[in-house]
Amino acid sequence: MPAKEEITARNYVNVHPYGQYYTGIISKNANYKKTVKGQKLITSWKSGSKKAIQVPVIAYSGTEVVLNGKRLSGTNYRTNGIGCLEVQQRKGINTLITDYHAHWWAGVLIVVSAIATVLYASLIIGLWTMRLKQNSRAAY
């Protein structure tokens, strides 16, 4: 597996995606309040400084990010190797709203998959019934 840096016993947890997930998401969740409203994930926290912070929320392609009422573009935030958001917080209460929008072709793929499943099931049932008919004729 190609690595961006040398992997040692000391930095393995920071390099491996499971380690990044633990340090970026699981271990930080206690400091954040998360709620879901409609289709949006609302994450809030209190800060004592204005520095950049890694929030335990993953941003995928097509994610809409709103921090403290201001919609952020991809240039206003960063993500780490697993997609964990890094934003510039303000002192006091911060609110991050994330909304995930699927690409238009995701719906097309779901429909194609459903049609393929029905066709495959029809084929299997058709072959099975043909075999049963052949076996019943051979028995006479």
GROMACS .gro file of C-alpha atoms in nm:
model
  140
    1MET     CA    1   0.000   0.000   0.000
    2PRO     CA    2   0.152   0.336  -0.096
    3ALA     CA    3   0.205   0.573   0.194
    4LYS     CA    4   0.272   0.948   0.200
    5GLU     CA    5   0.511   0.910   0.493
    6GLU     CA    6   0.722   0.640   0.650
    7ILE     CA    7   0.510   0.414   0.868
    8THR     CA    8   0.657   0.329   1.207
    9ALA     CA    9   0.516   0.174   1.522
   10ARG     CA   10   0.477   0.522   1.674
   11ASN     CA   11   0.282   0.682   1.388
   12TYR     CA   12   0.086   0.377   1.266
   13VAL     CA   13  -0.235   0.479   1.445
   14ASN     CA   14  -0.218   0.829   1.290
   15VAL     CA   15  -0.157   0.695   0.938
   16HIS     CA   16  -0.405   0.405   0.931
   17PRO     CA   17  -0.766   0.504   0.841
   18TYR     CA   18  -0.908   0.324   1.147
   19GLY     CA   19  -0.669   0.516   1.369
   20GLN     CA   20  -0.766   0.842   1.199
   21TYR     CA   21  -1.133   0.756   1.249
   22TYR     CA   22  -1.076   0.690   1.619
   23THR     CA   23  -0.874   1.007   1.682
   24GLY     CA   24  -1.082   1.230   1.451
   25ILE     CA   25  -1.435   1.108   1.524
   26ILE     CA   26  -1.483   0.867   1.815
   27SER     CA   27  -1.253   1.025   2.073
   28LYS     CA   28  -1.386   1.378   2.008
   29ASN     CA   29  -1.762   1.310   2.002
   30ALA     CA   30  -1.809   1.379   2.375
   31ASN     CA   31  -1.718   1.748   2.322
   32TYR     CA   32  -1.989   1.803   2.060
   33LYS     CA   33  -2.367   1.803   2.057
   34LYS     CA   34  -2.512   1.644   1.743
   35THR     CA   35  -2.874   1.651   1.633
   36VAL     CA   36  -3.055   1.571   1.311
   37LYS     CA   37  -3.318   1.808   1.176
   38GLY     CA   38  -3.480   1.693   0.855
   39GLN     CA   39  -3.194   1.578   0.635
   40LYS     CA   40  -2.930   1.793   0.808
   41LEU     CA   41  -2.674   1.705   1.074
   42ILE     CA   42  -2.636   1.992   1.322
   43THR     CA   43  -2.318   1.988   1.529
   44SER     CA   44  -2.254   2.247   1.800
   45TRP     CA   45  -1.973   2.311   2.046
   46LYS     CA   46  -1.830   2.581   2.270
   47SER     CA   47  -1.482   2.716   2.204
   48GLY     CA   48  -1.244   2.934   2.398
   49SER     CA   49  -1.039   3.036   2.093
   50LYS     CA   50  -1.061   3.129   1.725
   51LYS     CA   51  -0.820   2.865   1.593
   52ALA     CA   52  -0.889   2.602   1.327
   53ILE     CA   53  -1.040   2.284   1.467
   54GLN     CA   54  -1.112   1.936   1.341
   55VAL     CA   55  -1.483   1.866   1.389
   56PRO     CA   56  -1.592   1.500   1.416
   57VAL     CA   57  -1.802   1.515   1.101
   58ILE     CA   58  -1.720   1.361   0.763
   59ALA     CA   59  -1.765   1.565   0.443
   60TYR     CA   60  -1.827   1.369   0.125
   61SER     CA   61  -1.842   1.495  -0.230
   62GLY     CA   62  -2.158   1.702  -0.258
   63THR     CA   63  -2.170   1.793   0.112
   64GLU     CA   64  -2.310   2.137   0.191
   65VAL     CA   65  -2.129   2.292   0.489
   66VAL     CA   66  -2.269   2.588   0.685
   67LEU     CA   67  -2.065   2.721   0.978
   68ASN     CA   68  -2.227   2.976   1.210
   69GLY     CA   69  -2.480   3.073   0.943
   70LYS     CA   70  -2.224   3.115   0.663
   71ARG     CA   71  -2.218   2.865   0.376
   72LEU     CA   72  -1.864   2.743   0.318
   73SER     CA   73  -1.719   2.644  -0.016
   74GLY     CA   74  -1.452   2.378  -0.053
   75THR     CA   75  -1.184   2.645  -0.020
   76ASN     CA   76  -1.313   2.755   0.324
   77TYR     CA   77  -1.255   2.421   0.494
   78ARG     CA   78  -1.017   2.128   0.474
   79THR     CA   79  -1.058   1.756   0.523
   80ASN     CA   80  -0.812   1.496   0.642
   81GLY     CA   81  -0.745   1.156   0.483
   82ILE     CA   82  -1.084   1.015   0.589
   83GLY     CA   83  -1.286   1.330   0.516
   84CYS     CA   84  -1.303   1.473   0.869
   85LEU     CA   85  -1.381   1.848   0.851
   86GLU     CA   86  -1.137   2.113   0.967
   87VAL     CA   87  -1.295   2.460   1.000
   88GLN     CA   88  -1.205   2.798   1.144
   89GLN     CA   89  -1.412   2.826   1.463
   90ARG     CA   90  -1.502   3.142   1.650
   91LYS     CA   91  -1.480   3.204   2.022
   92GLY     CA   92  -1.803   3.102   2.195
   93ILE     CA   93  -2.080   2.881   2.060
   94ASN     CA   94  -2.023   2.736   1.712
   95THR     CA   95  -2.280   2.558   1.497
   96LEU     CA   96  -2.193   2.346   1.195
   97ILE     CA   97  -2.473   2.226   0.966
   98THR     CA   98  -2.396   1.958   0.710
   99ASP     CA   99  -2.635   1.847   0.441
  100TYR     CA  100  -2.546   1.557   0.214
  101HIS     CA  101  -2.667   1.573  -0.146
  102ALA     CA  102  -2.644   1.261  -0.361
  103HIS     CA  103  -2.533   1.301  -0.721
  104TRP     CA  104  -2.807   1.282  -0.984
  105TRP     CA  105  -2.673   0.952  -1.114
  106ALA     CA  106  -2.719   0.782  -0.776
  107GLY     CA  107  -3.095   0.763  -0.838
  108VAL     CA  108  -3.032   0.624  -1.187
  109LEU     CA  109  -2.805   0.355  -1.042
  110ILE     CA  110  -3.070   0.255  -0.788
  111VAL     CA  111  -3.333   0.219  -1.062
  112VAL     CA  112  -3.096   0.021  -1.289
  113SER     CA  113  -3.004  -0.204  -0.996
  114ALA     CA  114  -3.371  -0.269  -0.916
  115ILE     CA  115  -3.450  -0.351  -1.280
  116ALA     CA  116  -3.148  -0.582  -1.303
  117THR     CA  117  -3.254  -0.762  -0.985
  118VAL     CA  118  -3.607  -0.818  -1.117
  119LEU     CA  119  -3.474  -0.942  -1.452
  120TYR     CA  120  -3.227  -1.177  -1.284
  121ALA     CA  121  -3.494  -1.315  -1.051
  122SER     CA  122  -3.725  -1.366  -1.351
  123LEU     CA  123  -3.451  -1.552  -1.535
  124ILE     CA  124  -3.381  -1.780  -1.239
  125ILE     CA  125  -3.752  -1.853  -1.187
  126GLY     CA  126  -3.799  -1.916  -1.560
  127LEU     CA  127  -3.505  -2.159  -1.574
  128TRP     CA  128  -3.626  -2.334  -1.261
  129THR     CA  129  -3.979  -2.382  -1.400
  130MET     CA  130  -3.840  -2.508  -1.734
  131ARG     CA  131  -3.629  -2.763  -1.549
  132LEU     CA  132  -3.929  -2.875  -1.343
  133LYS     CA  133  -4.134  -2.923  -1.664
  134GLN     CA  134  -3.851  -3.122  -1.825
  135ASN     CA  135  -3.816  -3.343  -1.516
  136SER     CA  136  -4.192  -3.403  -1.499
  137ARG     CA  137  -4.202  -3.505  -1.870
  138ALA     CA  138  -3.905  -3.738  -1.826
  139ALA     CA  139  -4.084  -3.911  -1.537
  140TYR     CA  140  -4.373  -4.023  -1.764
   0.00000   0.00000   0.00000
